[in-house]
Coordinates of C-alpha atoms and ligand atoms in Angstrom, one line a residue:
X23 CA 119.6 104.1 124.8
X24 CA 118.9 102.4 121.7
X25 CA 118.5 104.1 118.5
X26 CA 120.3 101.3 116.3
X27 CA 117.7 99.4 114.6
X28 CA 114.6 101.3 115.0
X29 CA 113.7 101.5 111.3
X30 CA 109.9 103.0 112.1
X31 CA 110.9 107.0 111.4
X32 CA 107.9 107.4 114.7
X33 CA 109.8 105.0 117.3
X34 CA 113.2 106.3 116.2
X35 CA 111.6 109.6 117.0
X36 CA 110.2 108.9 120.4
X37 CA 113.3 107.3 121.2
X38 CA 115.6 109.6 121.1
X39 CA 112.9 112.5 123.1
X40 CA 112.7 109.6 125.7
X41 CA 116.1 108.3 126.0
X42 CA 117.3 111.8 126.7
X43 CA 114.3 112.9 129.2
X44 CA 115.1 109.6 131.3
X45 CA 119.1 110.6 130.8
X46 CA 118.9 114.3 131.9
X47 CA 115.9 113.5 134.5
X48 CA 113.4 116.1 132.9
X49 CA 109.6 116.0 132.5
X50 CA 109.4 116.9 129.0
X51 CA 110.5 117.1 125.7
X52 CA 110.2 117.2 122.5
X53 CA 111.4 117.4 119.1
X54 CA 111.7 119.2 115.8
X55 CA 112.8 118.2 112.5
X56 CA 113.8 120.9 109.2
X57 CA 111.9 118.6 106.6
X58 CA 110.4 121.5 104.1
X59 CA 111.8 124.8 103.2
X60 CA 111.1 127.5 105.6
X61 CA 109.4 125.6 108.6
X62 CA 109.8 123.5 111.1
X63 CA 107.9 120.3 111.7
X64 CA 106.9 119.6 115.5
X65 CA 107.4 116.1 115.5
X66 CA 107.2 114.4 119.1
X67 CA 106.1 115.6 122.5
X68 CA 106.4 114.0 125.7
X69 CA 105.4 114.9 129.0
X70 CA 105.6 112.9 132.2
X71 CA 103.4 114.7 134.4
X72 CA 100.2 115.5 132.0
X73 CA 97.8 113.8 129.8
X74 CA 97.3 115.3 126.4
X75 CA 96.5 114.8 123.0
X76 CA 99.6 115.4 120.5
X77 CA 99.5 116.9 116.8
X78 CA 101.9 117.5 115.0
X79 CA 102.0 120.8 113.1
X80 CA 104.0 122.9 111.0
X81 CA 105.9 125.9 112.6
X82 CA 107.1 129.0 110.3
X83 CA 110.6 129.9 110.7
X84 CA 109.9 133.4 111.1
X85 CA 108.2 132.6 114.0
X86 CA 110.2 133.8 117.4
X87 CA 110.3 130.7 119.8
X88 CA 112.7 128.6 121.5
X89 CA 113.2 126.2 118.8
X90 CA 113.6 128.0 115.5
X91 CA 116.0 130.4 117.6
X92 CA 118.4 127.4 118.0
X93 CA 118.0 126.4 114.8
X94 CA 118.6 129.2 113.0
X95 CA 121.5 129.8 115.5
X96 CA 122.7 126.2 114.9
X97 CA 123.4 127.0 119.3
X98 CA 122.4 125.4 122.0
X99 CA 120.3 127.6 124.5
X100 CA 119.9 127.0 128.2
X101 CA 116.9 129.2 130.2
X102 CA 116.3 129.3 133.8
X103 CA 112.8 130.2 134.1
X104 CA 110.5 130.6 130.2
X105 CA 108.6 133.1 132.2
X106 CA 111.7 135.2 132.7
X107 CA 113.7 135.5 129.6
X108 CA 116.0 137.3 129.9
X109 CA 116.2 141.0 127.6
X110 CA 119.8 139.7 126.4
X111 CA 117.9 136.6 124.4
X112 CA 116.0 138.6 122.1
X113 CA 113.9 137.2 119.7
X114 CA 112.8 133.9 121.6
X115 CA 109.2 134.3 123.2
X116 CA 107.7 131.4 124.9
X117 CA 104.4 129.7 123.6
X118 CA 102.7 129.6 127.2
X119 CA 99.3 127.7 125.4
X120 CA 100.1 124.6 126.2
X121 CA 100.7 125.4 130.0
X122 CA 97.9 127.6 130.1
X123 CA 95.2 124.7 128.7
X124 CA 96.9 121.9 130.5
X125 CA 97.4 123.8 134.1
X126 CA 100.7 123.0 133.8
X127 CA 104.3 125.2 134.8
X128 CA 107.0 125.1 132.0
X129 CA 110.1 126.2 133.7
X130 CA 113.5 125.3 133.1
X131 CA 114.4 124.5 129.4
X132 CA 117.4 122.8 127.5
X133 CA 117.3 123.1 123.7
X134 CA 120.2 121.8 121.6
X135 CA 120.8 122.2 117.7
X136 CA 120.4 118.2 116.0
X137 CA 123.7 118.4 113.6
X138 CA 125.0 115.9 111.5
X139 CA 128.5 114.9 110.9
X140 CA 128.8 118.0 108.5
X141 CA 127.3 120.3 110.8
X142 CA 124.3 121.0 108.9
X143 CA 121.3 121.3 111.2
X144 CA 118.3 118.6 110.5
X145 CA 116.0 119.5 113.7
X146 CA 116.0 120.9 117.5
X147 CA 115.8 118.4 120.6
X148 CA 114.5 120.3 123.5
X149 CA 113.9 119.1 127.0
X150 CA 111.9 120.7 129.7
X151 CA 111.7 121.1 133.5
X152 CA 114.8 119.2 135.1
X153 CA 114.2 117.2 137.8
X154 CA 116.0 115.9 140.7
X155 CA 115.0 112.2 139.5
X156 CA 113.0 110.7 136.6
X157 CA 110.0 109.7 138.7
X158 CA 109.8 112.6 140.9
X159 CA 106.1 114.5 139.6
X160 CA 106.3 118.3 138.9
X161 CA 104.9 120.5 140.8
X162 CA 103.5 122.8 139.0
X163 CA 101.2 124.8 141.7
X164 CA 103.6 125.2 143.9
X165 CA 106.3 128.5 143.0
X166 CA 107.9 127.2 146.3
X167 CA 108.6 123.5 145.2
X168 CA 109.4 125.0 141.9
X169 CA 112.2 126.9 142.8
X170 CA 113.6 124.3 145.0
X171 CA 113.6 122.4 141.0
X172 CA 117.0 121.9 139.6
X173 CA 118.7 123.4 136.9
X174 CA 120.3 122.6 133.5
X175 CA 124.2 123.1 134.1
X176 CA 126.7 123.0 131.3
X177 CA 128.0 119.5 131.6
X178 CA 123.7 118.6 130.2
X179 CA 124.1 121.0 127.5
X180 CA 126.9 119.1 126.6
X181 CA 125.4 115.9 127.5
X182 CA 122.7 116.6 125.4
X183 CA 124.9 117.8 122.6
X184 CA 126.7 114.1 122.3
X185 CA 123.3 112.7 122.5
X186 CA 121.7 115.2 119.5
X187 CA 124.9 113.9 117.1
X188 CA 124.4 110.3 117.9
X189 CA 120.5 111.0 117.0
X190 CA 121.9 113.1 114.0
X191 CA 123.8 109.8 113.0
X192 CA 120.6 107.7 113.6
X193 CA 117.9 109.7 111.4
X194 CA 120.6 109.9 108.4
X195 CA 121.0 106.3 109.0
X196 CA 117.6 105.9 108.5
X197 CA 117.1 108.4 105.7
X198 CA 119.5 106.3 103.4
X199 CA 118.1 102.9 104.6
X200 CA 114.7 104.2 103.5
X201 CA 116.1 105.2 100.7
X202 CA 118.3 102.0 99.6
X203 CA 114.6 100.0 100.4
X204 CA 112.7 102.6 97.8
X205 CA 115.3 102.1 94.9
X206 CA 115.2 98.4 95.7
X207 CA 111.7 98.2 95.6
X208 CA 111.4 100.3 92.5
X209 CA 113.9 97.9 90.7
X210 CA 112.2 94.9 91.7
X211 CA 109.0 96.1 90.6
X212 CA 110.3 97.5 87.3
X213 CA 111.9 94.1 86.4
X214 CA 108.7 91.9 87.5
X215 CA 107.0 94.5 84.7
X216 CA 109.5 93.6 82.5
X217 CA 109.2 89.8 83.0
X218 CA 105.5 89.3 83.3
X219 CA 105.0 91.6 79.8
X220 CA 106.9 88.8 78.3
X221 CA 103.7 86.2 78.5
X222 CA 101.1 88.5 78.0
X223 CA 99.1 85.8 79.3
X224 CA 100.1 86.5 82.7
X225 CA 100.1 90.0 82.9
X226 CA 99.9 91.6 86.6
X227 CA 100.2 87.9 87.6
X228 CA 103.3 88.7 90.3
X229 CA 102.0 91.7 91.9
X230 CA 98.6 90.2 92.2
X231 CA 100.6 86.6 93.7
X232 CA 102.3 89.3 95.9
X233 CA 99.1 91.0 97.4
X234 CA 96.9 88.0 97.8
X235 CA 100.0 86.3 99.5
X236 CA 100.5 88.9 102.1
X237 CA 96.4 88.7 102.6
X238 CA 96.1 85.4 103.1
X239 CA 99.0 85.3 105.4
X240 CA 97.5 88.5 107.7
X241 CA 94.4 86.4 107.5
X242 CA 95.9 83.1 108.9
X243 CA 97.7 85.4 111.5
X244 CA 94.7 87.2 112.7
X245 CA 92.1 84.0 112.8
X246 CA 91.9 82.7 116.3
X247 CA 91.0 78.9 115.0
X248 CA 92.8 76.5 117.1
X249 CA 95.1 74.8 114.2
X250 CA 96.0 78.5 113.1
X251 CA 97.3 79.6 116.5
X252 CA 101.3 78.5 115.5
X253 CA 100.9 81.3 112.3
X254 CA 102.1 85.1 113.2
X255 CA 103.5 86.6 110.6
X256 CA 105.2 90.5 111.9
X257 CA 105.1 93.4 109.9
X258 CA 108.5 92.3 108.6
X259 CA 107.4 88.8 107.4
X260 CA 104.5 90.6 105.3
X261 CA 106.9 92.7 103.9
X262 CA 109.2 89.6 103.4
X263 CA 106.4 87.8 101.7
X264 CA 105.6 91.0 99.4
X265 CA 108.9 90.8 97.3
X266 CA 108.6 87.1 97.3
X267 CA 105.7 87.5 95.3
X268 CA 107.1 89.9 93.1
X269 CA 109.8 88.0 92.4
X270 CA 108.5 84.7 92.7
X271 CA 108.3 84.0 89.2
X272 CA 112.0 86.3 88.3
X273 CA 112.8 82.4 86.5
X274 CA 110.6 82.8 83.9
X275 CA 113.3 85.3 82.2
X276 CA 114.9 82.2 81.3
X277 CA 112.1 80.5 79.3
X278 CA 111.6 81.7 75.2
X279 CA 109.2 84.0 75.2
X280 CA 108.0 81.2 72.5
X281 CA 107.7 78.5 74.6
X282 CA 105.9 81.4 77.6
X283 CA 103.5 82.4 74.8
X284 CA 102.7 79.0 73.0
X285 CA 99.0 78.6 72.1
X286 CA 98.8 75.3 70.1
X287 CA 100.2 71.8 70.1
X288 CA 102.2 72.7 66.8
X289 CA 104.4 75.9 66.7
X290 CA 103.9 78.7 64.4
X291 CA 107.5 77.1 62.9
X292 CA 105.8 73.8 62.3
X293 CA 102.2 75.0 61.3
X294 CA 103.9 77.4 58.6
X295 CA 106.2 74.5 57.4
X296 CA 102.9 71.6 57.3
X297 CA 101.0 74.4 55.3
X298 CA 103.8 75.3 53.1
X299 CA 104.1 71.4 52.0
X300 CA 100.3 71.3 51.8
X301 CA 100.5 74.2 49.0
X302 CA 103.0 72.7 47.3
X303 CA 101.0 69.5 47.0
X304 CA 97.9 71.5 45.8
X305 CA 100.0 73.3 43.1
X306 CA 101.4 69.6 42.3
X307 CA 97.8 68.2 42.3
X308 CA 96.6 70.8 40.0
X309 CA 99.0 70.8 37.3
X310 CA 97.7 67.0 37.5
X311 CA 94.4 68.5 36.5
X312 CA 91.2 65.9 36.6
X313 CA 93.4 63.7 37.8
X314 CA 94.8 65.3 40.7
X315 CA 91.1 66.3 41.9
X316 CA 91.0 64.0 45.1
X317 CA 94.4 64.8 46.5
X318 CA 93.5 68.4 46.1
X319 CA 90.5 67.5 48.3
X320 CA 92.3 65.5 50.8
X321 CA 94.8 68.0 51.4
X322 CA 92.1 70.9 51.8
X323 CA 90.3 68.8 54.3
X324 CA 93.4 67.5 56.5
X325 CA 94.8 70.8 56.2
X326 CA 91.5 71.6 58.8
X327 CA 92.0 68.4 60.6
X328 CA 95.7 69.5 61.6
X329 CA 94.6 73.0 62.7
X330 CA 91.7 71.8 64.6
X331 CA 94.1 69.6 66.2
X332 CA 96.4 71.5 67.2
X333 CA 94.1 73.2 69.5
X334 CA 95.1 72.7 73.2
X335 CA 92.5 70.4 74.2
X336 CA 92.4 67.0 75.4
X337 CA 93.8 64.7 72.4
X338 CA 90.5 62.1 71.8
X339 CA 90.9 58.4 71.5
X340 CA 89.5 58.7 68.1
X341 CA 91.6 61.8 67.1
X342 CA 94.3 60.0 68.0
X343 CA 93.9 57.1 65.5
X344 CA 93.0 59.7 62.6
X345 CA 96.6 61.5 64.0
X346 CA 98.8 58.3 63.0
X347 CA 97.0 58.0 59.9
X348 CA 97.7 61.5 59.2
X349 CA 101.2 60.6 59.9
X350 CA 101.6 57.7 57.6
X351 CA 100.5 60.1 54.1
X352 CA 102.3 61.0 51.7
X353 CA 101.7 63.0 48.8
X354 CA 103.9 63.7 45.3
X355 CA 105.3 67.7 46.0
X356 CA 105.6 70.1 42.6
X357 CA 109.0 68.5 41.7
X358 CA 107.4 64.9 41.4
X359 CA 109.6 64.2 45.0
X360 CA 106.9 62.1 47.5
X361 CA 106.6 64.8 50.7
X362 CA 105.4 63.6 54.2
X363 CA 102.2 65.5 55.4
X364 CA 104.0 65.7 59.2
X365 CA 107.9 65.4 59.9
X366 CA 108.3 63.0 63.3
X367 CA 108.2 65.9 65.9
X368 CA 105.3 67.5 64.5
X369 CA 103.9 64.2 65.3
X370 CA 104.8 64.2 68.8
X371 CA 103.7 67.8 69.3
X372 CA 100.0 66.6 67.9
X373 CA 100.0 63.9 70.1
X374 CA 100.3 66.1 73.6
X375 CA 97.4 64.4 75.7
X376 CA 96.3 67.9 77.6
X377 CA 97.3 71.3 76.8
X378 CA 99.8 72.5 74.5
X379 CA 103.1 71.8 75.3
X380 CA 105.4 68.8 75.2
X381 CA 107.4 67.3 77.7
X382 CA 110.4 69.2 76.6
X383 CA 108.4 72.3 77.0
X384 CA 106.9 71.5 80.0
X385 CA 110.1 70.9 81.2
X386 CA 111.6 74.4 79.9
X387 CA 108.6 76.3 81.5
X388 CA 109.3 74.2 85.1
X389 CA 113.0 75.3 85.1
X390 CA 111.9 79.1 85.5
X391 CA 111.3 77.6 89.4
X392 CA 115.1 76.4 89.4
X393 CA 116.1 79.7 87.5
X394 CA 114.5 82.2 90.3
X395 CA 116.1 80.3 92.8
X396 CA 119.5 80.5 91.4
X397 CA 119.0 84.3 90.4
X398 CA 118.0 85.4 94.0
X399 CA 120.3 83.9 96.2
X400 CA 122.7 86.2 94.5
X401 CA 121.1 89.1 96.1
X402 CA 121.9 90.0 99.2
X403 CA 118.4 90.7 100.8
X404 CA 119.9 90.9 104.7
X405 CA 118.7 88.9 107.5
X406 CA 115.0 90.5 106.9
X407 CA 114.4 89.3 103.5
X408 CA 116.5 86.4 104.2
X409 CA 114.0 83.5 103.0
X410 CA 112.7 85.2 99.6
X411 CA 115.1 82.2 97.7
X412 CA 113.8 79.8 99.2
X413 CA 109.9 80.5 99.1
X414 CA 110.3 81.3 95.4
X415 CA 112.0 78.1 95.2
X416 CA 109.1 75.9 96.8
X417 CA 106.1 78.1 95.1
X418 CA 105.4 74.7 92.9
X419 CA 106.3 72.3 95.5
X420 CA 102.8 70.3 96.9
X421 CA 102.3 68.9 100.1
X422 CA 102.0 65.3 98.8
X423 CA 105.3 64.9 96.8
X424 CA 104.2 65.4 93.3
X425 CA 104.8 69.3 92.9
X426 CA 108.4 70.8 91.6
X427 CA 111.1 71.4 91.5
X428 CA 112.2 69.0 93.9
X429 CA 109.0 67.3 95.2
X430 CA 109.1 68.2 99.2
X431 CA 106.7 67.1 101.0
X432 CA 104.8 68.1 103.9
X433 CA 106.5 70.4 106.4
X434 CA 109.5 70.4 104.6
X435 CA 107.8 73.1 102.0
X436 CA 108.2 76.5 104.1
X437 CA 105.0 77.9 105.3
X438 CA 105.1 81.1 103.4
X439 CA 105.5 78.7 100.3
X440 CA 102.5 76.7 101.2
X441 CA 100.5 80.4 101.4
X442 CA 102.2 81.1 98.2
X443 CA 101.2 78.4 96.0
X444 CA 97.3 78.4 97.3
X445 CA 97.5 82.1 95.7
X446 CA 99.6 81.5 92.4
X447 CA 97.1 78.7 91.4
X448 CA 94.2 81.2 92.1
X449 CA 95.8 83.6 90.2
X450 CA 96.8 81.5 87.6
X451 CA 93.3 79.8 86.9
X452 CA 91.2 82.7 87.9
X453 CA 93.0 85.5 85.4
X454 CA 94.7 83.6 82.6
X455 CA 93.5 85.9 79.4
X456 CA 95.0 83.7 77.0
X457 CA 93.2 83.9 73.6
X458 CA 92.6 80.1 74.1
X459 CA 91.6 79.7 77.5
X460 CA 89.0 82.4 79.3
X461 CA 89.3 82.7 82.9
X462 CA 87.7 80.5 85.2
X463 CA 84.5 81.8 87.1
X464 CA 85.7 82.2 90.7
X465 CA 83.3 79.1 91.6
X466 CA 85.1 76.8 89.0
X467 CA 88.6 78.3 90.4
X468 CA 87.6 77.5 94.0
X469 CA 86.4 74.1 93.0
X470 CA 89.9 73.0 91.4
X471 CA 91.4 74.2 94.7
X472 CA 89.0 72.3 97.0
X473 CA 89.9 69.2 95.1
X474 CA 93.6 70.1 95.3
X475 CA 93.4 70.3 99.1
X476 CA 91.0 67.0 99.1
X477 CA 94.2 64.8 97.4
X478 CA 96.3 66.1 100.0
X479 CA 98.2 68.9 97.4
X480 CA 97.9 71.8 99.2
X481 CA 96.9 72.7 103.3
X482 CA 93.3 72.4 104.5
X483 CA 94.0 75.4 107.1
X484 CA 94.7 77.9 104.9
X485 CA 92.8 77.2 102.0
X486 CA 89.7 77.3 105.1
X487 CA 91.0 81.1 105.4
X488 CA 91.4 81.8 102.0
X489 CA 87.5 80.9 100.8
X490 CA 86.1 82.2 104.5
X491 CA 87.9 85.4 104.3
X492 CA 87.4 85.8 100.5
X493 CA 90.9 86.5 99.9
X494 CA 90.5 88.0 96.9
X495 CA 88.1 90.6 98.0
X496 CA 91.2 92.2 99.5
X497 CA 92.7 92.8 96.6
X498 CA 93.6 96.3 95.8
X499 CA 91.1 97.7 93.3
X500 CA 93.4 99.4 90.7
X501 CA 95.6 95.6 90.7
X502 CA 92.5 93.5 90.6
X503 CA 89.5 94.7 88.3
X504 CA 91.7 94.9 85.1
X505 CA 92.9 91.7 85.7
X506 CA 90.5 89.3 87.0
X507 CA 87.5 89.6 84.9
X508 CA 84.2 89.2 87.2
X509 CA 85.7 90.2 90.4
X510 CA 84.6 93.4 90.6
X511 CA 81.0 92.0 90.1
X512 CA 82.0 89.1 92.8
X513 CA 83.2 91.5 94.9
X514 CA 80.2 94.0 94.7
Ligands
LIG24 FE1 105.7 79.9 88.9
LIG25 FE1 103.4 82.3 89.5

């Protein structure tokens, strides 16, 4: 018998009718669970000698049978023959349709109340037709080879009573993991709200990482190419992979939402400060009246120079010559003082080669990889979710050494890591809706990746997978058509 560890509510189920058929030697059986007020449900039905097609179905209480009498009784009842009830059970009435469709001869029946600990009563376990041994087929033309058929005795009622309460113990086991795993999951998914709404830039971004991992995984798993055949990810690894993608990015928590949300070289500290000294060399320049004329015209026009850039673009040869000019001028503020136009950082922020941050920055918004790994391994996840640490950890790793945190290499990045990171780029390229930077059109997105797999950053395999089995078709609707703009019309 073994009940511990089934976590499927349907194999637990089957279980314990078959475990308790093969321990009493009977033909049949079946089971009943109370799961809504006033009815039982007929969960399971198993039958050694006939082929049929099982459904489950609801069964009013009010209705006089063999199982709602135990379980209203909360007692076990034994009966010789269902054809002969005795007057003394009143109220229990056998169903003969089943026999009668199936040609087959119900006979003997065991049915014991499934109690819990407390003694409240969750369901009925019934077992049919005892037999002289497991194998043995029952004969169910034959009144003669019938009678010669064994009988329940006490010592199975009470057999079957120890088995019901260790079945009990098993189903609420399972109740409260299932509902431990629902509060969990709600949590998670609550929190990975709360820290992508902090970069509204990457809104959705985790549970879309999570779904397209999982995809692409079940893809690599499924395809029968020879260099996938080592992948086989089971039901538990896609689950494993699921919450690694929601929480792959739980780091980010750590990084200022300033730094998350930054749009331009300058900040809006620095660009308030350069325009506040700007306006206080116009008001000097114009008390200077006819003379102050060109400086009132220089600052207008490098006031336009310093926003343009700031953009987050890359930084020109010939920008960056009019940039250290910029930096050398000075100009006489409203108290005669000279002023600077820019102070030394916002020098270095306008001199960012590619995008908009500086290395400082860059390096805050890589430590959220670092931070996830140091705020999940203080979760217990149990030996199931065992690895969601580590594959958040290696989600910016790349195959040939120049990825981070730590810059693995090769094998040494876990697998589900490797699937990861061909997603998150996706993701990240394909769905940014930063004012500053529209999403990629799936062709440009794909291109980036084909040249990433082409210097050796990320695996060939699964990239293969990813483009041939359009990945991002799989996408659940409601996650994907807000957030990747043209994918619906990609995907129609
Ligand atoms: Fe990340
Ligand atoms: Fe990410």
């Amino acid at each position: 018998m073994q009940l511990i560890g089934l976590k499927n509510p349907l194999d637990l189920l089957h279980s314990i009718v078959r475990s308790s058929m093969d321990l009493l030697n009977c033909d049949a059986g079946s089971l009943y669970l109370h799961k809504d007020e006033g009815q039982l449900s007929f969960e399971v039905a198993l039958n050694d000698s006939v082929d049929f097609e099982f459904q489950r179905a609801k069964i009013p209480l009010t209705r006089p049978g063999v199982a709602t009498h135990v379980y209203l009784g909360g007692k076990s009842l034994r009966i010789r023959d269902v054809y002969r009830i005795p007057t003394s059970l009143k109220g229990v009435v056998f169903d003969s349709s089943f026999d009668a469709k199936l040609g087959y001869r119900t006979r003997s029946v065991l049915a014991v109340p499934i109690k819990n600990s407390r003694g409240a009563v969750l369901g009925v376990l019934q077992l049919l037709n005892k037999k002289n041994r497991s194998s043995q087929h029952w004969p169910s033309h034959s009144e003669a080879a019938l009678a010669k058929m064994p009988q329940f005795d006490k010592q199975d009622v009470e057999l079957l009573e120890s088995f019901a309460a260790v079945a009990a113990a098993s189903l609420e086991n399972q109740g409260l993991y299932r509902e431990i795993e629902t509060l969990f999951e709600s949590f998670v998914k609550a929190s990975v709200v709360a820290i992508d709404s902090r970069d509204p830039g990457t809104r959705g971004h985790s549970v879309r990482v999570a779904h397209l991992t999982v995809e692409l995984a079940r893809a690599a798993s499924e395809a029968s190419d020879e260099d996938l055949l080592d992948i086989c990810f089971s039901d538990d690894d896609l689950k494993e992979l699921l919450w690694a993608g929601y929480v792959h990015d739980f780091g980010k928590i750590g990084v200022r939402e300033s730094t998350l949300q930054k749009e331009q070289k300058l900040t809006e500290v620095q660009r308030l400060r350069i325009e506040a000294r700007i306006q206080d060399g116009l008001l000097a320049a114009e008390r200077r009246g006819e003379a102050g004329r060109s400086t009132q015209e220089t600052l207008t026009k490098v006031w336009s120079e310093i926003l343009e850039l700031s953009r987050p673009t890359v930084l020109a040869e010939a920008a960056g010559l009019r940039l250290e000019e910029l930096s050398r001028l000075e100009f006489e503020g409203s108290r005669g003082e000279v002023r600077v136009l820019l102070e030394p950082a916002d020098v270095v922020s306008l001199q960012i080669a590619k995008g908009c941050l500086t290395p400082e920055e860059r390096k805050e918004i890589e430590s959220h990889v670092t931070q996830s790994y140091d705020f999940l391994r203080r979760i217990p996840w149990g030996p199931k979710f065992r690895r969601i640490p580590e594959i958040a950890y290696c989600h910016h790793e790349l195959l040939d050494g120049s990825g981070y945190p730590r810059r693995l290499k090769g094998d040494s990045i876990p697998l589900c890591a490797r699937i990861m990171t061909i997603c998150d780029i996706f993701d990240a390229l394909s769905a940014s809706d930063r004012a500053y930077k529209a999403a990629l059109p799936l062709e440009k997105t794909l291109w980036i990746l084909n040249s990433m797999v082409e210097r050796g950053q990320l695996e060939a395999r699964l990239y293969r997978v990813f483009v041939r089995e359009k990945i991002w078709e799989r996408l659940p609707r409601a996650i994907a058509v807000e957030a990747v703009p043209g994918l619906s019309k990609i995907a129609a």
